[in-house]
């Protein structure tokens, strides 16, 4: 089954404790992206990657890092989480030649 | 930069009625307009999209219309059913752009009452 898999689905952590949210897709998509969803703000892009070892900032990259060492994986790293990073996070992927993006089920993060 | 405004933020309709959600965009270069449905506990899923060379597209009970001159597009759901209850997001992007960046609206929570 074609899918985008995020882990964990739920995470509660404390300020300053490094964490990683994993994202994996099995569709051989070149493009992968991370979004955060906040009430009244819709989904905002954090980082995106157009292929292996190619990453770039989205609209709200501060406080986040990403890496793309393999085509299927695109982890989101919070080196020192802060409470304003409490949000619902989505990973997405698509073929570069297509516009349709496929989303993971989401990771709800709470930073205390 | 590109901005997408979506209205209303919440919409409650009776089962069988129609629902309309409207979006406006700011970048006249935008040429791809998808609509996503997000059910509780799930990620957004594409339900319909339209490209700028088309004014209207229909798929069973859902339709999308685009007015390029006014820079707005709308989602129409007819004969609504309880399973249509979800959060709906509109988005806009420049299809020729390799970044494929989607700019999302704020979302509309649709409640269909049985």
PDB file of C-alpha atoms in Angstrom:
ATOM      1  CA  UNK A   1       0.000   0.000   0.000  1.00  0.00           C
ATOM      2  CA  UNK A   2       1.337   3.421  -1.012  1.00  0.00           C
ATOM      3  CA  UNK A   3       1.748   5.539   2.081  1.00  0.00           C
ATOM      4  CA  UNK A   4       3.614   8.141   4.074  1.00  0.00           C
ATOM      5  CA  UNK A   5       4.427   6.921   7.571  1.00  0.00           C
ATOM      6  CA  UNK A   6       5.223   9.204  10.475  1.00  0.00           C
ATOM      7  CA  UNK A   7       6.430   8.208  13.928  1.00  0.00           C
ATOM      8  CA  UNK A   8       5.590   8.761  16.637  1.00  0.00           C
ATOM      9  CA  UNK A   9       1.940   9.768  16.330  1.00  0.00           C
ATOM     10  CA  UNK A  10       1.919  11.446  19.717  1.00  0.00           C
ATOM     11  CA  UNK A  11       4.803  12.898  21.690  1.00  0.00           C
ATOM     12  CA  UNK A  12       5.017  14.837  24.933  1.00  0.00           C
ATOM     13  CA  UNK A  13       8.408  16.245  25.819  1.00  0.00           C
ATOM     14  CA  UNK A  14      10.039  18.987  27.846  1.00  0.00           C
ATOM     15  CA  UNK A  15      11.761  22.163  26.751  1.00  0.00           C
ATOM     16  CA  UNK A  16      15.271  21.614  25.470  1.00  0.00           C
ATOM     17  CA  UNK A  17      15.162  17.847  25.039  1.00  0.00           C
ATOM     18  CA  UNK A  18      16.195  16.974  21.487  1.00  0.00           C
ATOM     19  CA  UNK A  19      13.717  14.921  19.499  1.00  0.00           C
ATOM     20  CA  UNK A  20      13.305  13.465  16.043  1.00  0.00           C
ATOM     21  CA  UNK A  21      10.101  12.758  14.161  1.00  0.00           C
ATOM     22  CA  UNK A  22      10.605  10.218  11.417  1.00  0.00           C
ATOM     23  CA  UNK A  23       8.922  10.191   8.020  1.00  0.00           C
ATOM     24  CA  UNK A  24       9.137   7.467   5.428  1.00  0.00           C
ATOM     25  CA  UNK A  25       7.423   7.044   2.048  1.00  0.00           C
ATOM     26  CA  UNK A  26       7.291   3.938  -0.137  1.00  0.00           C
ATOM     27  CA  UNK A  27       6.294   5.613  -3.412  1.00  0.00           C
ATOM     28  CA  UNK A  28       9.797   6.532  -4.624  1.00  0.00           C
ATOM     29  CA  UNK A  29       8.855  10.219  -4.523  1.00  0.00           C
ATOM     30  CA  UNK A  30      11.601  12.750  -5.064  1.00  0.00           C
ATOM     31  CA  UNK A  31       9.891  15.577  -3.169  1.00  0.00           C
ATOM     32  CA  UNK A  32       9.220  15.497   0.554  1.00  0.00           C
ATOM     33  CA  UNK A  33       8.040  18.233   2.883  1.00  0.00           C
ATOM     34  CA  UNK A  34       7.189  18.998   6.488  1.00  0.00           C
ATOM     35  CA  UNK A  35       4.254  21.150   7.582  1.00  0.00           C
ATOM     36  CA  UNK A  36       2.923  22.283  10.891  1.00  0.00           C
ATOM     37  CA  UNK A  37      -0.770  22.825  11.472  1.00  0.00           C
ATOM     38  CA  UNK A  38      -1.987  25.356  14.003  1.00  0.00           C
ATOM     39  CA  UNK A  39      -5.577  26.514  14.671  1.00  0.00           C
ATOM     40  CA  UNK A  40      -6.588  29.377  12.422  1.00  0.00           C
ATOM     41  CA  UNK A  41      -3.328  29.234  10.454  1.00  0.00           C
ATOM     42  CA  UNK A  42      -3.807  26.216   8.222  1.00  0.00           C
ATOM     43  CA  UNK A  43      -0.715  24.246   7.234  1.00  0.00           C
ATOM     44  CA  UNK A  44       2.595  26.052   6.958  1.00  0.00           C
ATOM     45  CA  UNK A  45       5.661  24.572   5.327  1.00  0.00           C
ATOM     46  CA  UNK A  46       8.705  24.084   7.553  1.00  0.00           C
ATOM     47  CA  UNK A  47      11.257  22.482   5.203  1.00  0.00           C
ATOM     48  CA  UNK A  48      11.199  20.643   1.930  1.00  0.00           C
ATOM     49  CA  UNK A  49      13.522  18.415  -0.075  1.00  0.00           C
ATOM     50  CA  UNK A  50      13.550  17.945  -3.815  1.00  0.00           C
ATOM     51  CA  UNK A  51      15.829  14.920  -3.712  1.00  0.00           C
ATOM     52  CA  UNK A  52      18.537  13.166  -1.738  1.00  0.00           C
ATOM     53  CA  UNK A  53      20.911  15.640  -0.064  1.00  0.00           C
ATOM     54  CA  UNK A  54      18.843  18.605  -1.319  1.00  0.00           C
ATOM     55  CA  UNK A  55      16.884  20.472   1.357  1.00  0.00           C
ATOM     56  CA  UNK A  56      15.573  24.019   1.654  1.00  0.00           C
ATOM     57  CA  UNK A  57      13.693  26.210   4.087  1.00  0.00           C
ATOM     58  CA  UNK A  58       9.961  26.698   3.919  1.00  0.00           C
ATOM     59  CA  UNK A  59       8.019  29.496   5.581  1.00  0.00           C
ATOM     60  CA  UNK A  60       8.638  28.623   9.244  1.00  0.00           C
ATOM     61  CA  UNK A  61      12.036  26.869   9.504  1.00  0.00           C
ATOM     62  CA  UNK A  62      13.286  28.438  12.762  1.00  0.00           C
ATOM     63  CA  UNK A  63      14.024  25.843  15.423  1.00  0.00           C
ATOM     64  CA  UNK A  64      13.901  22.885  13.039  1.00  0.00           C
ATOM     65  CA  UNK A  65      16.399  20.822  11.081  1.00  0.00           C
ATOM     66  CA  UNK A  66      15.940  18.138   8.456  1.00  0.00           C
ATOM     67  CA  UNK A  67      18.098  15.684   6.573  1.00  0.00           C
ATOM     68  CA  UNK A  68      17.616  13.644   3.414  1.00  0.00           C
ATOM     69  CA  UNK A  69      20.247  10.934   3.296  1.00  0.00           C
ATOM     70  CA  UNK A  70      17.956   8.430   1.627  1.00  0.00           C
ATOM     71  CA  UNK A  71      15.165   8.985  -0.840  1.00  0.00           C
ATOM     72  CA  UNK A  72      12.493   7.377   1.311  1.00  0.00           C
ATOM     73  CA  UNK A  73      13.272   9.079   4.638  1.00  0.00           C
ATOM     74  CA  UNK A  74      12.956  12.702   5.708  1.00  0.00           C
ATOM     75  CA  UNK A  75      13.299  13.120   9.485  1.00  0.00           C
ATOM     76  CA  UNK A  76      12.380  16.343  11.281  1.00  0.00           C
ATOM     77  CA  UNK A  77      14.739  17.272  14.098  1.00  0.00           C
ATOM     78  CA  UNK A  78      14.062  19.650  16.956  1.00  0.00           C
ATOM     79  CA  UNK A  79      17.435  20.261  18.610  1.00  0.00           C
ATOM     80  CA  UNK A  80      16.032  22.266  21.530  1.00  0.00           C
ATOM     81  CA  UNK A  81      12.230  22.182  21.514  1.00  0.00           C
ATOM     82  CA  UNK A  82      10.311  25.100  22.957  1.00  0.00           C
ATOM     83  CA  UNK A  83       6.623  25.405  23.915  1.00  0.00           C
ATOM     84  CA  UNK A  84       5.841  27.414  20.754  1.00  0.00           C
ATOM     85  CA  UNK A  85       6.669  24.288  18.774  1.00  0.00           C
ATOM     86  CA  UNK A  86       3.664  22.527  20.264  1.00  0.00           C
ATOM     87  CA  UNK A  87       1.697  21.685  17.147  1.00  0.00           C
ATOM     88  CA  UNK A  88       0.415  19.034  14.771  1.00  0.00           C
ATOM     89  CA  UNK A  89       3.065  18.052  12.226  1.00  0.00           C
ATOM     90  CA  UNK A  90       2.554  16.492   8.825  1.00  0.00           C
ATOM     91  CA  UNK A  91       5.017  14.971   6.423  1.00  0.00           C
ATOM     92  CA  UNK A  92       4.114  14.873   2.736  1.00  0.00           C
ATOM     93  CA  UNK A  93       5.620  13.565  -0.482  1.00  0.00           C
ATOM     94  CA  UNK A  94       5.020  13.767  -4.214  1.00  0.00           C
ATOM     95  CA  UNK A  95       6.646  13.097  -7.560  1.00  0.00           C
ATOM     96  CA  UNK A  96       8.503  16.148  -8.867  1.00  0.00           C
ATOM     97  CA  UNK A  97       6.549  15.865 -12.125  1.00  0.00           C
ATOM     98  CA  UNK A  98       3.189  15.821 -10.341  1.00  0.00           C
ATOM     99  CA  UNK A  99       1.403  18.228  -8.036  1.00  0.00           C
ATOM    100  CA  UNK A 100      -0.542  15.783  -5.889  1.00  0.00           C
ATOM    101  CA  UNK A 101       0.930  15.585  -2.406  1.00  0.00           C
ATOM    102  CA  UNK A 102       0.341  12.612  -0.136  1.00  0.00           C
ATOM    103  CA  UNK A 103       0.270  13.275   3.585  1.00  0.00           C
ATOM    104  CA  UNK A 104       1.144  11.174   6.595  1.00  0.00           C
ATOM    105  CA  UNK A 105      -1.313  10.757   9.475  1.00  0.00           C
ATOM    106  CA  UNK A 106       0.327  13.436  11.577  1.00  0.00           C
ATOM    107  CA  UNK A 107       2.383  13.740  14.761  1.00  0.00           C
ATOM    108  CA  UNK A 108       0.899  15.660  17.653  1.00  0.00           C
ATOM    109  CA  UNK A 109       3.730  17.205  19.658  1.00  0.00           C
ATOM    110  CA  UNK A 110       3.420  18.871  23.048  1.00  0.00           C
ATOM    111  CA  UNK A 111       6.431  20.690  24.502  1.00  0.00           C
ATOM    112  CA  UNK A 112       6.048  21.452  28.197  1.00  0.00           C
TER     113      UNK A 112
ATOM    114  CA  UNK B   1       4.399  36.467  -0.710  1.00  0.00           C
ATOM    115  CA  UNK B   2       1.499  34.287  -1.727  1.00  0.00           C
ATOM    116  CA  UNK B   3      -1.450  34.290   0.621  1.00  0.00           C
ATOM    117  CA  UNK B   4      -4.642  32.229   0.596  1.00  0.00           C
ATOM    118  CA  UNK B   5      -7.709  33.307   2.557  1.00  0.00           C
ATOM    119  CA  UNK B   6     -10.444  30.768   3.282  1.00  0.00           C
ATOM    120  CA  UNK B   7     -14.002  31.347   4.508  1.00  0.00           C
ATOM    121  CA  UNK B   8     -15.917  30.437   6.517  1.00  0.00           C
ATOM    122  CA  UNK B   9     -13.861  28.965   9.323  1.00  0.00           C
ATOM    123  CA  UNK B  10     -16.810  26.830  10.455  1.00  0.00           C
ATOM    124  CA  UNK B  11     -19.875  25.693   8.565  1.00  0.00           C
ATOM    125  CA  UNK B  12     -22.824  23.710   9.844  1.00  0.00           C
ATOM    126  CA  UNK B  13     -25.421  22.319   7.447  1.00  0.00           C
ATOM    127  CA  UNK B  14     -28.303  19.892   7.589  1.00  0.00           C
ATOM    128  CA  UNK B  15     -27.849  16.551   5.886  1.00  0.00           C
ATOM    129  CA  UNK B  16     -28.914  16.842   2.267  1.00  0.00           C
ATOM    130  CA  UNK B  17     -28.174  20.557   2.025  1.00  0.00           C
ATOM    131  CA  UNK B  18     -25.336  22.048  -0.005  1.00  0.00           C
ATOM    132  CA  UNK B  19     -22.123  23.459   1.432  1.00  0.00           C
ATOM    133  CA  UNK B  20     -19.891  26.080  -0.167  1.00  0.00           C
ATOM    134  CA  UNK B  21     -16.384  27.042   0.935  1.00  0.00           C
ATOM    135  CA  UNK B  22     -14.603  29.979  -0.665  1.00  0.00           C
ATOM    136  CA  UNK B  23     -10.920  30.869  -1.064  1.00  0.00           C
ATOM    137  CA  UNK B  24      -9.079  33.822  -2.499  1.00  0.00           C
ATOM    138  CA  UNK B  25      -5.412  33.902  -3.485  1.00  0.00           C
ATOM    139  CA  UNK B  26      -2.993  36.741  -3.964  1.00  0.00           C
ATOM    140  CA  UNK B  27      -0.392  35.522  -6.500  1.00  0.00           C
ATOM    141  CA  UNK B  28      -1.743  35.807 -10.029  1.00  0.00           C
ATOM    142  CA  UNK B  29       0.933  33.293 -11.153  1.00  0.00           C
ATOM    143  CA  UNK B  30      -0.810  30.517  -9.181  1.00  0.00           C
ATOM    144  CA  UNK B  31      -2.207  27.935 -11.542  1.00  0.00           C
ATOM    145  CA  UNK B  32      -2.988  24.851  -9.480  1.00  0.00           C
ATOM    146  CA  UNK B  33      -5.703  24.756  -6.811  1.00  0.00           C
ATOM    147  CA  UNK B  34      -6.259  21.567  -4.813  1.00  0.00           C
ATOM    148  CA  UNK B  35      -8.758  20.900  -2.061  1.00  0.00           C
ATOM    149  CA  UNK B  36      -7.911  18.606   0.815  1.00  0.00           C
ATOM    150  CA  UNK B  37     -10.193  16.891   3.311  1.00  0.00           C
ATOM    151  CA  UNK B  38      -8.860  16.119   6.762  1.00  0.00           C
ATOM    152  CA  UNK B  39     -10.804  13.668   8.872  1.00  0.00           C
ATOM    153  CA  UNK B  40     -10.268  13.451  12.609  1.00  0.00           C
ATOM    154  CA  UNK B  41      -6.923  11.880  13.442  1.00  0.00           C
ATOM    155  CA  UNK B  42      -5.828  11.631   9.823  1.00  0.00           C
ATOM    156  CA  UNK B  43      -3.691  13.561   7.411  1.00  0.00           C
ATOM    157  CA  UNK B  44      -5.144  15.756   4.646  1.00  0.00           C
ATOM    158  CA  UNK B  45      -6.282  13.854   1.585  1.00  0.00           C
ATOM    159  CA  UNK B  46      -6.771  15.332  -1.863  1.00  0.00           C
ATOM    160  CA  UNK B  47     -10.429  15.289  -2.917  1.00  0.00           C
ATOM    161  CA  UNK B  48     -10.412  17.444  -6.053  1.00  0.00           C
ATOM    162  CA  UNK B  49      -8.135  19.874  -7.830  1.00  0.00           C
ATOM    163  CA  UNK B  50      -8.390  22.362 -10.668  1.00  0.00           C
ATOM    164  CA  UNK B  51      -5.898  23.966 -12.987  1.00  0.00           C
ATOM    165  CA  UNK B  52      -6.063  27.542 -14.181  1.00  0.00           C
ATOM    166  CA  UNK B  53      -7.046  26.634 -17.729  1.00  0.00           C
ATOM    167  CA  UNK B  54     -10.333  25.220 -16.462  1.00  0.00           C
ATOM    168  CA  UNK B  55     -13.224  27.147 -14.937  1.00  0.00           C
ATOM    169  CA  UNK B  56     -15.078  24.285 -13.292  1.00  0.00           C
ATOM    170  CA  UNK B  57     -14.527  20.647 -12.429  1.00  0.00           C
ATOM    171  CA  UNK B  58     -16.981  18.164 -10.991  1.00  0.00           C
ATOM    172  CA  UNK B  59     -16.619  14.765  -9.375  1.00  0.00           C
ATOM    173  CA  UNK B  60     -19.916  13.245  -8.238  1.00  0.00           C
ATOM    174  CA  UNK B  61     -21.182  15.400  -5.358  1.00  0.00           C
ATOM    175  CA  UNK B  62     -18.217  17.752  -5.214  1.00  0.00           C
ATOM    176  CA  UNK B  63     -17.309  20.519  -7.630  1.00  0.00           C
ATOM    177  CA  UNK B  64     -14.756  23.288  -7.729  1.00  0.00           C
ATOM    178  CA  UNK B  65     -15.076  26.579  -9.589  1.00  0.00           C
ATOM    179  CA  UNK B  66     -12.296  29.009 -10.410  1.00  0.00           C
ATOM    180  CA  UNK B  67     -12.499  32.691 -11.269  1.00  0.00           C
ATOM    181  CA  UNK B  68      -9.002  33.725 -12.368  1.00  0.00           C
ATOM    182  CA  UNK B  69      -9.929  37.364 -12.873  1.00  0.00           C
ATOM    183  CA  UNK B  70     -11.177  37.711  -9.324  1.00  0.00           C
ATOM    184  CA  UNK B  71      -8.550  35.283  -8.007  1.00  0.00           C
ATOM    185  CA  UNK B  72     -10.967  33.138  -6.102  1.00  0.00           C
ATOM    186  CA  UNK B  73     -12.074  29.522  -6.164  1.00  0.00           C
ATOM    187  CA  UNK B  74     -14.776  27.616  -4.355  1.00  0.00           C
ATOM    188  CA  UNK B  75     -15.648  24.105  -3.268  1.00  0.00           C
ATOM    189  CA  UNK B  76     -19.262  22.999  -3.619  1.00  0.00           C
ATOM    190  CA  UNK B  77     -20.601  19.884  -1.928  1.00  0.00           C
ATOM    191  CA  UNK B  78     -24.152  18.891  -2.817  1.00  0.00           C
ATOM    192  CA  UNK B  79     -26.443  16.481  -0.980  1.00  0.00           C
ATOM    193  CA  UNK B  80     -24.187  16.536   2.063  1.00  0.00           C
ATOM    194  CA  UNK B  81     -23.886  13.428   4.216  1.00  0.00           C
ATOM    195  CA  UNK B  82     -22.624  12.993   7.797  1.00  0.00           C
ATOM    196  CA  UNK B  83     -19.414  11.444   6.450  1.00  0.00           C
ATOM    197  CA  UNK B  84     -18.650  14.767   4.750  1.00  0.00           C
ATOM    198  CA  UNK B  85     -18.002  16.203   8.233  1.00  0.00           C
ATOM    199  CA  UNK B  86     -14.301  17.106   8.330  1.00  0.00           C
ATOM    200  CA  UNK B  87     -11.862  19.995   8.005  1.00  0.00           C
ATOM    201  CA  UNK B  88     -11.407  21.188   4.441  1.00  0.00           C
ATOM    202  CA  UNK B  89      -8.356  23.068   3.208  1.00  0.00           C
ATOM    203  CA  UNK B  90      -7.910  24.920  -0.030  1.00  0.00           C
ATOM    204  CA  UNK B  91      -4.440  25.546  -1.411  1.00  0.00           C
ATOM    205  CA  UNK B  92      -2.709  27.276  -4.281  1.00  0.00           C
ATOM    206  CA  UNK B  93       0.588  26.730  -6.012  1.00  0.00           C
ATOM    207  CA  UNK B  94       2.520  27.556  -9.152  1.00  0.00           C
ATOM    208  CA  UNK B  95       2.438  24.306 -11.093  1.00  0.00           C
ATOM    209  CA  UNK B  96       5.504  25.066 -13.199  1.00  0.00           C
ATOM    210  CA  UNK B  97       7.596  25.689 -10.117  1.00  0.00           C
ATOM    211  CA  UNK B  98       9.826  22.792  -9.088  1.00  0.00           C
ATOM    212  CA  UNK B  99       9.393  23.609  -5.436  1.00  0.00           C
ATOM    213  CA  UNK B 100       5.702  22.739  -5.774  1.00  0.00           C
ATOM    214  CA  UNK B 101       5.038  24.762  -2.686  1.00  0.00           C
ATOM    215  CA  UNK B 102       1.433  24.645  -1.582  1.00  0.00           C
ATOM    216  CA  UNK B 103       0.056  27.686   0.224  1.00  0.00           C
ATOM    217  CA  UNK B 104      -2.871  26.586   2.345  1.00  0.00           C
ATOM    218  CA  UNK B 105      -5.935  28.411   3.515  1.00  0.00           C
ATOM    219  CA  UNK B 106      -6.828  28.467   7.193  1.00  0.00           C
ATOM    220  CA  UNK B 107      -9.258  25.559   6.956  1.00  0.00           C
ATOM    221  CA  UNK B 108     -13.034  25.160   7.267  1.00  0.00           C
ATOM    222  CA  UNK B 109     -14.613  22.811   9.779  1.00  0.00           C
ATOM    223  CA  UNK B 110     -17.732  21.391   8.150  1.00  0.00           C
ATOM    224  CA  UNK B 111     -20.351  19.768  10.320  1.00  0.00           C
ATOM    225  CA  UNK B 112     -23.202  17.897   8.647  1.00  0.00           C
ATOM    226  CA  UNK B 113     -26.075  17.312  11.039  1.00  0.00           C
ATOM    227  CA  UNK B 114     -28.128  14.144  10.496  1.00  0.00           C
TER     228      UNK B 114
END
